[in-house]
Amino acid sequence: MRTGIATVCLSGTLKEKMQACAIAGFDGIEIFEQDLVTSSLSPEDVRKMAADLGLTLDLYQPFRDFDSVTEDLLAANLRRAEAKFRLMSRLGMDTILVCTNVATATIDDDDLRAQQLAALADLAGEHGVKVAYEALAWGKYVNDYEHAHRLVAKVDHPNLGTCLDSFHILSRDWDTAPIEDINADKIFFVQVADAPKLSMDVLSWSRHYRVFPGEGQFELAKFMGHVVRAGYTGPVSLEVFNDVFRQSDVERTAVDAMRSLIWLEEQSAKWLDTNAPAAGNAAGAGGTQAAARRRYPMELATLPQVAEPAGFNFAEVKAADTGVLEKVLGQLGFEFNGRHRTKDVQLWTMGHARVIINEQAPEAAEPAIAALGFDVDSPVIASARAQQLKAPVVPRKSQANEEVFQGFSAPDSTEIFLCQGNPDGTAAWTREFGEGLEVPSGARTAVIDHVNLAQPWQHFDEAVLFYTSALALEPQPYAEVASPSGLVRSQVMQTSDRDVRLVLNLAPVIQQDGADPGTAPRKTYQEHIAFAVDDLVATARAARDRGLAFLQIPENYYEDLDARFDLDPGFLGTLRDLNLLYDRDADGEFLHFYTATVGSVFFEMVERRGNYDGYGAPNAPVRHAVQYDHLHDLTKTNH
Amino acid sequence: MRTGIATVCLSGTLKEKMQACAIAGFDGIEIFEQDLVTSSLSPEDVRKMAADLGLTLDLYQPFRDFDSVTEDLLAANLRRAEAKFRLMSRLGMDTILVCTNVATATIDDDDLRAQQLAALADLAGEHGVKVAYEALAWGKYVNDYEHAHRLVAKVDHPNLGTCLDSFHILSRDWDTAPIEDINADKIFFVQVADAPKLSMDVLSWSRHYRVFPGEGQFELAKFMGHVVRAGYTGPVSLEVFNDVFRQSDVERTAVDAMRSLIWLEEQSAKWLDTNAPAAGNAAGAGGTQAAARRRYPMELATLPQVAEPAGFNFAEVKAADTGVLEKVLGQLGFEFNGRHRTKDVQLWTMGHARVIINEQAPEAAEPAIAALGFDVDSPVIASARAQQLKAPVVPRKSQANEEVFQGFSAPDSTEIFLCQGNPDGTAAWTREFGEGLEVPSGARTAVIDHVNLAQPWQHFDEAVLFYTSALALEPQPYAEVASPSGLVRSQVMQTSDRDVRLVLNLAPVIQQDGADPGTAPRKTYQEHIAFAVDDLVATARAARDRGLAFLQIPENYYEDLDARFDLDPGFLGTLRDLNLLYDRDADGEFLHFYTATVGSVFFEMVERRGNYDGYGAPNAPVRHAVQYDHLHDLTKTNH
């Protein structure tokens, strides 16, 4: 699959955009007109730079408001088009995107439109230019790709073809199957964009909320499957207008974009393998589906295959001074399993929940979640997949006879390690820790239930795609939770069996009064690791006896809880007494408590009863408020 | 008018919110349930604190999903309600908001709903509680205030009344005139919120995009006029869910909120004065409209009246080292009119465009726009109005015989001064500058055309209300302009005669790769002052001869300009030669050029031909791109 991206997806100057596209590995780019008009690079400079960078210049875009106009306006539009055709010749480009008219169309007549498009195609032919005609979802008279293609077919000119854009098609819920009926020679270009399903006017939706494939909710693999079956072999190019991407680091966004296309390519191949072609299609008869897929003209690369991870292998917390961490884990009931034989790290375990305390932090570094280990079938294959998806590799030193972890860096810089888990939930590498207790206590079962990571706003969508594509986690619909510093967007990524649950939180930050808009806002958000146990009340009692500092839950909460759930007074008393939180739904019950925060990390202990599948979302505002209050008090004290 | 605000509008803890409301001067507050549930303050603490702060506790809210349910659920709901009534008694509160059912309604039957509401009202009566029933715009069966009130009227219970919320009414375009037909005794509460007119699902619109009155597009004065005519005398309380407000400084947001109610009160009085009441209304016959308005039971305070400003009196730029500013102004054709007799400031003029260069900046402070002066009829009255609207006063020292400026601070900290302008466009205070040229050159006419100020994102809406209410500028529909660092939201505020044009830009900031989410993003946006002249080409030629550093416009721009406008080759050559930009529309033509940036400020010279009323918006991306490129080059050089 030939990959492309429109320069409008990225921030920066045209030069910065082109360099970033080349570094990310795109085959070609679309030149967004405004990027050229505002650039100090001449068309010849752009042509040479693209050649030097190994990028093809696939599409000049957009040319607006051409068709369905009066005769006067047609003459002006042809003059305007000719200037652009001359410019394209200097750029060495041969395809221009012409969208259906929004602003100046006054005559709704397909015969007239066809005549006008024929005139444009004639002129384009004289300049060796191909016109790719695209139906905008909000085009005044033409807003449906089938309508646009009927016009193309009617004109039947070698210099006029169709451009298919997934956003304009899927935002309107047009059926994508008829794409297969289009003659491949007449599909001049294909643009892809994903989007969250929003109920808003389609123009605003398009201009602000498009995302890269895999970051939204459109059925893009199906769209691409039909495109492939139609016989298209040209570039598949991203055209994503997004307020966040345009403000983000250009090289990073380009890599995110490339990852989305690599993933889409794989998903498209899978869709073709598992969906029978329409009857009568050339590739339909005989052989396996995969073999059939391979007979389509577009080559679709696949990636090393991984199953979803079987569980968390470990979580790692790093600090300069690890004393408080050790104390809190001990109070929670974790046991110290010794120091690593060659590294300055400690192992703490409770059942199968393993926490590594890493002492190799820079001076004065506050405790923070540094790394997560996941159990996978084959760390090598999973690592190969992640690397093909352009995950940055994390080097980790190891000595002879030590397990080598395959690791890479997630978008928020958390290190992700791929581990070979044992079927019984143990981990072989724990042998490398020898000086502490010989045998971890097996009296209680305990596992890492979930990990909650705070994501910077500009990398939130990137993180969703990253964990989806590289780690085979499934994004769930996101929730918004109230906090004293604004709504917290919370996105659960999990495996189908729930053995891995990762929560990505996009936290707001309070802008301090009087602060310059350019100065750093106060960081108000923390991350945490949650452990599931069989008997939370017993765990809490034991922790209290060991002196644990619980997050203090306000009395008002228990009164509200009682109003909502009509709880047994004895049980309510226990909850109140131990600072436990409670939730209930049709599937079961959820008990949990939190520790006070250490640096930017805190811990949660949970007990799931029945088939409760959530995270106590109704209780999240309480936690946020108490943590905010605490942080605020600390801030005041420091003044 | 009794003023109120729901705690959900503000960020922080309940305590912080209550304190901010008291400081801003609200009469009372609504307690949002979650703010209490998550608080460590007991209900008794809250009651005492409110009393100490002089705040009434006007409404407990919201109680959700009560009506239209099965018998089982009704019993549970009544139990839940009773717990809240008991809590309200501890808080000393007597009114609760009950919204129409969204989630658990299964029976659509007005008789049953009335029975269930009657049962609730009976129970409320036993606890001395009044139930204010509100139709949510997305209520499952009841989503219209008239429907909700028919139920209230049907139940006819002293403890059941209506709550009117402007958002739920105006977002659905319900007619507000029938509010007058509601018996005032049955209107238990009134909530107000404004909103921009967005085409999206009403729930998301409501939860994220509400703004304070005067910051959106709803006809709130009319809504309030009908409420006043109905005879309502209770609190008028803000309930505004807004992502930005919830993340902003609480005290500042509370003041912004209070300003919006003060302004709404005035606008409501004006609406009543200029709109005849419906025939048959008690206050309808005889006397002036204003007199009639004063006969309604709700007292509406008015503010000192000001007309829109007649023009810019001056603009002030501040810097530690003013050398480059002086050079650029001189190159533009400004003349040095001397130093102030007692202050370290210089006066530079061109026709009636006056620029003060203030040398009293802290060491190493880069040149920046510090203040703007506006010509008003009466600086004292305008200042009194601004102060009643809670504008922070700026003290400015002056000696005997010097003009005293009335000044206050705008939301972005720009100082705004109110000046007594002369009808001929001169300013009396210029006499205080004596050491330079005696007579400013009157050869050319020139004025300040517009000033463009960058607004921090968290104060953008506040700024719109500020200039609307305090300075009588009229907000225009906002535009979005592409830049290399994202879309720039651009909001024009102007007078009806266009003698004052102020542009508020909400600029994106690029998040630097690898930077911690808490660190300061690179500031990428600048502010500018634009001067209008009669002959831009001559001005540009003279400036070039004096060695001015123009913002260099790329050649690609001129080629595109020619493609779009088919310009005379000689004229196009002049534009290109002088780095001039050009725009044309049905009303006229616009020529302009920019200087290079000095610190965070640059200058623009413009010529308006015909009735051109814009700002060359199609050219803004070119300016942004070139400035970005320049800034970026500087950044690179500094590394």
Tab-separated table of N, CA and C in Angstrom, chain A residues 11-13 16 33-34 36-41 43 79-80 83-84 90 199-201 208-209 243 246-247 249 252 456-458 480 482 484-487 508-511 513 517-521 554 556-557 559-560 562-563 566 621-622 625 628-629 632, chain B residues 11-13 16 33-34 36-41 43 79-80 83-84 90 199-201 208-209 243 246-247 249 252 456 458 480 482 484-487 508-511 513 517-521 554 556-557 559-560 562-563 565-566 621-622 625 628-629 632:
chain	number	residue	atom	x	y	z
A	11	SER	N	1.620	20.405	12.009
A	11	SER	CA	1.950	21.768	12.388
A	11	SER	C	3.286	22.160	11.755
A	12	GLY	N	3.551	23.451	11.739
A	12	GLY	CA	4.853	23.915	11.284
A	12	GLY	C	4.835	24.443	9.865
A	13	THR	N	6.025	24.682	9.338
A	13	THR	CA	6.150	25.190	7.971
A	13	THR	C	6.161	24.015	6.999
A	16	GLU	N	9.267	21.942	7.401
A	16	GLU	CA	9.242	21.080	8.586
A	16	GLU	C	8.313	19.886	8.371
A	33	GLU	N	-2.776	23.651	-0.413
A	33	GLU	CA	-2.437	24.892	-1.115
A	33	GLU	C	-1.902	25.986	-0.192
A	34	GLN	N	-2.597	26.174	0.944
A	34	GLN	CA	-2.194	27.257	1.833
A	34	GLN	C	-0.759	27.063	2.354
A	36	LEU	N	1.667	25.927	0.647
A	36	LEU	CA	2.586	26.401	-0.383
A	36	LEU	C	2.521	27.923	-0.488
A	37	VAL	N	1.302	28.464	-0.489
A	37	VAL	CA	1.133	29.915	-0.646
A	37	VAL	C	1.868	30.681	0.451
A	38	THR	N	1.869	30.130	1.662
A	38	THR	CA	2.484	30.844	2.781
A	38	THR	C	3.968	30.529	2.930
A	39	SER	N	4.493	29.722	2.022
A	39	SER	CA	5.886	29.275	2.172
A	39	SER	C	6.847	30.161	1.398
A	40	SER	N	8.030	30.284	1.946
A	40	SER	CA	9.056	31.030	1.228
A	40	SER	C	9.782	30.135	0.216
A	41	LEU	N	9.441	28.846	0.196
A	41	LEU	CA	10.045	27.937	-0.785
A	41	LEU	C	9.354	28.128	-2.132
A	43	PRO	N	8.111	26.843	-5.880
A	43	PRO	CA	7.650	25.513	-6.327
A	43	PRO	C	8.815	24.607	-6.716
A	79	ARG	N	-9.802	30.138	-15.571
A	79	ARG	CA	-8.576	30.935	-15.528
A	79	ARG	C	-7.777	30.617	-14.258
A	80	ARG	N	-8.523	30.563	-13.132
A	80	ARG	CA	-7.925	30.247	-11.839
A	80	ARG	C	-7.315	28.833	-11.872
A	83	ALA	N	-4.003	28.691	-13.815
A	83	ALA	CA	-2.859	29.183	-13.024
A	83	ALA	C	-2.341	28.065	-12.115
A	84	LYS	N	-3.259	27.283	-11.549
A	84	LYS	CA	-2.843	26.201	-10.656
A	84	LYS	C	-2.200	25.055	-11.449
A	90	ARG	N	5.299	23.237	-12.454
A	90	ARG	CA	6.573	23.624	-11.827
A	90	ARG	C	6.884	22.718	-10.639
A	199	SER	N	-22.387	13.891	17.391
A	199	SER	CA	-23.615	14.396	16.819
A	199	SER	C	-23.480	15.904	16.738
A	200	MET	N	-22.948	16.388	15.638
A	200	MET	CA	-22.806	17.835	15.465
A	200	MET	C	-22.792	18.135	13.979
A	201	ASP	N	-22.798	19.403	13.609
A	201	ASP	CA	-22.833	19.702	12.181
A	201	ASP	C	-21.558	19.170	11.533
A	208	HIS	N	-12.481	19.989	12.861
A	208	HIS	CA	-11.833	20.013	14.179
A	208	HIS	C	-11.593	18.635	14.789
A	209	TYR	N	-12.395	17.646	14.439
A	209	TYR	CA	-12.387	16.417	15.213
A	209	TYR	C	-11.936	15.172	14.449
A	243	ASP	N	-7.595	19.901	15.685
A	243	ASP	CA	-7.029	21.048	16.414
A	243	ASP	C	-5.794	20.664	17.208
A	246	ARG	N	-2.603	19.806	14.934
A	246	ARG	CA	-2.012	20.986	14.334
A	246	ARG	C	-1.174	21.778	15.324
A	247	GLN	N	-1.374	21.501	16.615
A	247	GLN	CA	-0.601	22.215	17.630
A	247	GLN	C	0.513	21.352	18.191
A	249	ASP	N	3.835	18.578	18.187
A	249	ASP	CA	5.146	18.448	17.567
A	249	ASP	C	5.025	17.713	16.233
A	252	ARG	N	6.589	14.053	15.740
A	252	ARG	CA	5.861	13.074	16.530
A	252	ARG	C	4.497	12.760	15.914
A	456	PRO	N	-0.655	13.354	28.599
A	456	PRO	CA	-0.669	14.754	28.159
A	456	PRO	C	-1.738	14.925	27.065
A	457	TRP	N	-2.409	16.063	27.052
A	457	TRP	CA	-3.541	16.244	26.119
A	457	TRP	C	-3.148	16.050	24.664
A	458	GLN	N	-1.955	16.431	24.328
A	458	GLN	CA	-1.614	16.396	22.902
A	458	GLN	C	-1.219	14.999	22.426
A	480	GLU	N	-16.347	10.772	31.277
A	480	GLU	CA	-15.833	12.027	31.824
A	480	GLU	C	-16.200	12.099	33.291
A	482	ALA	N	-16.037	14.282	36.943
A	482	ALA	CA	-15.866	15.627	37.495
A	482	ALA	C	-14.751	15.635	38.530
A	484	PRO	N	-12.298	18.780	40.997
A	484	PRO	CA	-12.263	20.210	41.328
A	484	PRO	C	-11.512	21.036	40.299
A	485	SER	N	-10.699	20.385	39.485
A	485	SER	CA	-9.973	21.150	38.481
A	485	SER	C	-10.498	20.875	37.072
A	486	GLY	N	-11.744	20.455	36.956
A	486	GLY	CA	-12.333	20.265	35.637
A	486	GLY	C	-12.674	18.823	35.366
A	487	LEU	N	-13.245	18.569	34.189
A	487	LEU	CA	-13.614	17.201	33.833
A	487	LEU	C	-12.369	16.407	33.467
A	508	PRO	N	-7.292	17.667	33.232
A	508	PRO	CA	-7.183	19.106	33.050
A	508	PRO	C	-6.133	19.671	33.989
A	509	VAL	N	-5.682	20.842	33.688
A	509	VAL	CA	-4.760	21.524	34.599
A	509	VAL	C	-5.338	22.879	34.898
A	510	ILE	N	-5.241	23.293	36.146
A	510	ILE	CA	-5.750	24.612	36.525
A	510	ILE	C	-4.744	25.667	36.134
A	511	GLN	N	-5.236	26.675	35.437
A	511	GLN	CA	-4.370	27.797	35.092
A	511	GLN	C	-4.360	28.737	36.290
A	513	ASP	N	-4.077	31.995	38.500
A	513	ASP	CA	-4.398	33.396	38.279
A	513	ASP	C	-3.121	34.228	38.285
A	517	PRO	N	0.291	33.408	30.296
A	517	PRO	CA	-0.245	32.262	29.561
A	517	PRO	C	0.830	31.270	29.148
A	518	GLY	N	2.071	31.730	29.073
A	518	GLY	CA	3.132	30.829	28.663
A	518	GLY	C	3.775	30.040	29.801
A	519	THR	N	3.398	30.330	31.038
A	519	THR	CA	4.068	29.648	32.139
A	519	THR	C	3.424	28.311	32.471
A	520	ALA	N	4.115	27.531	33.235
A	520	ALA	CA	3.672	26.166	33.530
A	520	ALA	C	2.478	26.177	34.481
A	521	PRO	N	1.394	25.475	34.107
A	521	PRO	CA	0.301	25.337	35.056
A	521	PRO	C	0.691	24.356	36.155
A	554	PRO	N	-14.720	11.610	52.963
A	554	PRO	CA	-15.585	12.462	53.793
A	554	PRO	C	-16.867	11.755	54.222
A	556	ASN	N	-19.791	12.903	54.338
A	556	ASN	CA	-20.919	13.174	53.424
A	556	ASN	C	-21.077	12.071	52.386
A	557	TYR	N	-19.952	11.494	51.996
A	557	TYR	CA	-19.991	10.425	51.002
A	557	TYR	C	-20.810	9.242	51.504
A	559	GLU	N	-23.128	9.198	53.751
A	559	GLU	CA	-24.554	9.519	53.840
A	559	GLU	C	-25.212	9.424	52.468
A	560	ASP	N	-24.504	9.932	51.482
A	560	ASP	CA	-25.042	9.843	50.119
A	560	ASP	C	-25.123	8.383	49.667
A	562	ASP	N	-25.577	5.781	51.474
A	562	ASP	CA	-26.734	5.180	52.124
A	562	ASP	C	-28.023	5.614	51.425
A	563	ALA	N	-28.106	6.895	51.063
A	563	ALA	CA	-29.310	7.374	50.368
A	563	ALA	C	-29.479	6.645	49.041
A	566	ASP	N	-29.214	2.159	50.244
A	566	ASP	CA	-29.949	1.569	51.364
A	566	ASP	C	-29.157	0.386	51.948
A	621	PRO	N	-15.131	11.172	41.586
A	621	PRO	CA	-15.105	12.589	41.998
A	621	PRO	C	-14.687	12.774	43.456
A	622	VAL	N	-15.054	11.812	44.310
A	622	VAL	CA	-14.663	11.907	45.721
A	622	VAL	C	-13.143	11.825	45.830
A	625	ALA	N	-11.556	14.992	44.567
A	625	ALA	CA	-11.741	16.143	45.465
A	625	ALA	C	-10.821	16.053	46.673
A	628	TYR	N	-7.273	16.629	45.588
A	628	TYR	CA	-7.086	18.056	45.278
A	628	TYR	C	-6.908	18.860	46.563
A	629	ASP	N	-7.781	18.559	47.512
A	629	ASP	CA	-7.741	19.243	48.791
A	629	ASP	C	-6.375	19.057	49.455
A	632	HIS	N	-3.697	20.853	47.572
A	632	HIS	CA	-3.865	22.271	47.785
A	632	HIS	C	-3.324	22.677	49.160
B	11	SER	N	-14.289	26.128	39.715
B	11	SER	CA	-13.306	25.103	40.042
B	11	SER	C	-12.991	25.148	41.532
B	12	GLY	N	-12.365	24.092	42.026
B	12	GLY	CA	-11.906	24.078	43.415
B	12	GLY	C	-12.815	23.307	44.345
B	13	THR	N	-12.534	23.428	45.617
B	13	THR	CA	-13.341	22.745	46.626
B	13	THR	C	-14.548	23.611	46.966
B	16	GLU	N	-13.503	26.759	48.743
B	16	GLU	CA	-12.923	27.760	47.838
B	16	GLU	C	-14.010	28.438	47.004
B	33	GLU	N	-24.847	18.930	44.340
B	33	GLU	CA	-24.743	17.815	45.276
B	33	GLU	C	-23.332	17.231	45.357
B	34	GLN	N	-22.724	17.031	44.197
B	34	GLN	CA	-21.404	16.401	44.208
B	34	GLN	C	-20.375	17.241	44.971
B	36	LEU	N	-20.941	18.854	47.645
B	36	LEU	CA	-21.108	18.565	49.066
B	36	LEU	C	-20.624	17.146	49.387
B	37	VAL	N	-21.021	16.199	48.547
B	37	VAL	CA	-20.665	14.791	48.804
B	37	VAL	C	-19.153	14.616	48.884
B	38	THR	N	-18.431	15.359	48.054
B	38	THR	CA	-16.984	15.171	48.013
B	38	THR	C	-16.265	16.061	49.019
B	39	SER	N	-17.017	16.816	49.798
B	39	SER	CA	-16.391	17.782	50.710
B	39	SER	C	-16.182	17.190	52.098
B	40	SER	N	-15.114	17.646	52.730
B	40	SER	CA	-14.884	17.234	54.114
B	40	SER	C	-15.659	18.118	55.085
B	41	LEU	N	-16.322	19.148	54.578
B	41	LEU	CA	-17.150	19.996	55.435
B	41	LEU	C	-18.459	19.285	55.733
B	43	PRO	N	-22.513	19.202	56.716
B	43	PRO	CA	-23.602	20.121	56.355
B	43	PRO	C	-23.681	21.301	57.319
B	79	ARG	N	-37.551	7.265	49.178
B	79	ARG	CA	-36.609	7.056	50.269
B	79	ARG	C	-35.354	7.909	50.035
B	80	ARG	N	-34.870	7.903	48.813
B	80	ARG	CA	-33.693	8.683	48.441
B	80	ARG	C	-33.973	10.169	48.658
B	83	ALA	N	-33.924	11.189	52.362
B	83	ALA	CA	-32.563	11.359	52.895
B	83	ALA	C	-32.028	12.743	52.531
B	84	LYS	N	-32.330	13.199	51.318
B	84	LYS	CA	-31.854	14.519	50.896
B	84	LYS	C	-32.606	15.638	51.629
B	90	ARG	N	-30.414	19.986	57.708
B	90	ARG	CA	-29.156	20.264	58.402
B	90	ARG	C	-28.430	21.459	57.758
B	199	SER	N	-24.466	23.701	16.486
B	199	SER	CA	-25.316	22.633	15.985
B	199	SER	C	-24.717	21.320	16.450
B	200	MET	N	-25.130	20.858	17.623
B	200	MET	CA	-24.630	19.586	18.132
B	200	MET	C	-25.676	19.017	19.078
B	201	ASP	N	-25.455	17.800	19.557
B	201	ASP	CA	-26.455	17.232	20.439
B	201	ASP	C	-26.541	18.089	21.694
B	208	HIS	N	-20.718	21.160	28.148
B	208	HIS	CA	-19.366	21.655	27.883
B	208	HIS	C	-19.308	23.112	27.422
B	209	TYR	N	-20.375	23.612	26.810
B	209	TYR	CA	-20.236	24.877	26.086
B	209	TYR	C	-21.085	26.024	26.625
B	243	ASP	N	-16.150	23.752	30.262
B	243	ASP	CA	-14.857	23.098	30.487
B	243	ASP	C	-13.783	24.086	30.905
B	246	ARG	N	-14.345	25.615	34.558
B	246	ARG	CA	-14.049	24.661	35.622
B	246	ARG	C	-12.552	24.492	35.839
B	247	GLN	N	-11.766	24.933	34.852
B	247	GLN	CA	-10.317	24.791	35.001
B	247	GLN	C	-9.659	26.118	35.364
B	249	ASP	N	-9.090	29.868	37.413
B	249	ASP	CA	-8.982	30.375	38.773
B	249	ASP	C	-10.363	30.710	39.311
B	252	ARG	N	-11.407	34.512	40.083
B	252	ARG	CA	-11.530	35.281	38.856
B	252	ARG	C	-12.802	34.900	38.103
B	456	PRO	N	-5.260	34.935	26.647
B	456	PRO	CA	-5.066	33.592	27.196
B	456	PRO	C	-6.370	32.803	27.045
B	458	GLN	N	-8.030	30.821	28.843
B	458	GLN	CA	-8.979	30.710	29.957
B	458	GLN	C	-9.695	32.017	30.237
B	480	GLU	N	-11.915	31.669	12.321
B	480	GLU	CA	-10.745	30.856	12.652
B	480	GLU	C	-9.762	30.952	11.506
B	482	ALA	N	-5.989	29.785	9.907
B	482	ALA	CA	-4.950	28.760	9.979
B	482	ALA	C	-3.593	29.397	10.231
B	484	PRO	N	0.759	28.033	11.311
B	484	PRO	CA	1.591	26.826	11.436
B	484	PRO	C	1.479	26.168	12.811
B	485	SER	N	0.984	26.890	13.802
B	485	SER	CA	0.847	26.273	15.121
B	485	SER	C	-0.610	26.046	15.493
B	486	GLY	N	-1.482	25.914	14.518
B	486	GLY	CA	-2.878	25.586	14.780
B	486	GLY	C	-3.802	26.718	14.378
B	487	LEU	N	-5.098	26.492	14.583
B	487	LEU	CA	-6.087	27.500	14.227
B	487	LEU	C	-6.077	28.621	15.258
B	508	PRO	N	-3.255	29.410	19.604
B	508	PRO	CA	-2.800	28.119	20.093
B	508	PRO	C	-1.331	28.207	20.483
B	509	VAL	N	-0.895	27.261	21.262
B	509	VAL	CA	0.525	27.177	21.588
B	509	VAL	C	1.006	25.783	21.231
B	510	ILE	N	2.186	25.713	20.661
B	510	ILE	CA	2.730	24.410	20.295
B	510	ILE	C	3.322	23.760	21.537
B	511	GLN	N	2.935	22.538	21.783
B	511	GLN	CA	3.521	21.783	22.880
B	511	GLN	C	4.821	21.193	22.366
B	513	ASP	N	7.936	18.832	21.944
B	513	ASP	CA	8.164	17.408	22.105
B	513	ASP	C	9.122	17.166	23.257
B	517	PRO	N	4.221	17.611	30.491
B	517	PRO	CA	2.956	18.315	30.274
B	517	PRO	C	2.812	19.536	31.181
B	518	GLY	N	3.538	19.560	32.268
B	518	GLY	CA	3.421	20.687	33.191
B	518	GLY	C	4.311	21.876	32.838
B	519	THR	N	5.186	21.710	31.859
B	519	THR	CA	6.121	22.805	31.587
B	519	THR	C	5.533	23.823	30.624
B	520	ALA	N	6.172	24.955	30.574
B	520	ALA	CA	5.646	26.056	29.779
B	520	ALA	C	5.800	25.785	28.293
B	521	PRO	N	4.711	25.933	27.518
B	521	PRO	CA	4.859	25.823	26.074
B	521	PRO	C	5.506	27.092	25.530
B	554	PRO	N	6.062	35.923	0.859
B	554	PRO	CA	6.611	34.989	-0.136
B	554	PRO	C	6.026	35.212	-1.536
B	556	ASN	N	5.128	33.071	-3.630
B	556	ASN	CA	3.969	32.207	-3.909
B	556	ASN	C	2.654	32.931	-3.636
B	557	TYR	N	2.682	33.804	-2.646
B	557	TYR	CA	1.461	34.552	-2.299
B	557	TYR	C	0.997	35.389	-3.479
B	559	GLU	N	1.599	34.974	-6.634
B	559	GLU	CA	1.098	34.144	-7.735
B	559	GLU	C	-0.332	33.700	-7.451
B	560	ASP	N	-0.582	33.331	-6.198
B	560	ASP	CA	-1.938	32.923	-5.840
B	560	ASP	C	-2.895	34.107	-5.920
B	562	ASP	N	-2.721	36.614	-7.884
B	562	ASP	CA	-3.025	36.852	-9.289
B	562	ASP	C	-4.039	35.827	-9.804
B	563	ALA	N	-3.867	34.565	-9.385
B	563	ALA	CA	-4.806	33.527	-9.817
B	563	ALA	C	-6.203	33.846	-9.316
B	565	PHE	N	-7.413	37.012	-8.267
B	565	PHE	CA	-8.015	38.316	-8.554
B	565	PHE	C	-7.733	38.867	-9.949
B	566	ASP	N	-6.877	38.210	-10.716
B	566	ASP	CA	-6.581	38.691	-12.072
B	566	ASP	C	-6.191	40.173	-12.047
B	621	PRO	N	-3.146	33.851	7.235
B	621	PRO	CA	-2.264	32.674	7.299
B	621	PRO	C	-0.852	32.966	6.787
B	622	VAL	N	-0.751	33.857	5.804
B	622	VAL	CA	0.582	34.207	5.282
B	622	VAL	C	1.387	34.903	6.372
B	625	ALA	N	2.418	32.418	9.018
B	625	ALA	CA	3.466	31.492	8.569
B	625	ALA	C	4.827	32.184	8.549
B	628	TYR	N	5.962	32.814	12.090
B	628	TYR	CA	6.355	31.547	12.705
B	628	TYR	C	7.756	31.155	12.243
B	629	ASP	N	7.955	31.296	10.949
B	629	ASP	CA	9.233	30.936	10.349
B	629	ASP	C	10.360	31.757	10.981
B	632	HIS	N	10.881	30.783	14.585
B	632	HIS	CA	11.510	29.491	14.620
B	632	HIS	C	12.998	29.600	14.322
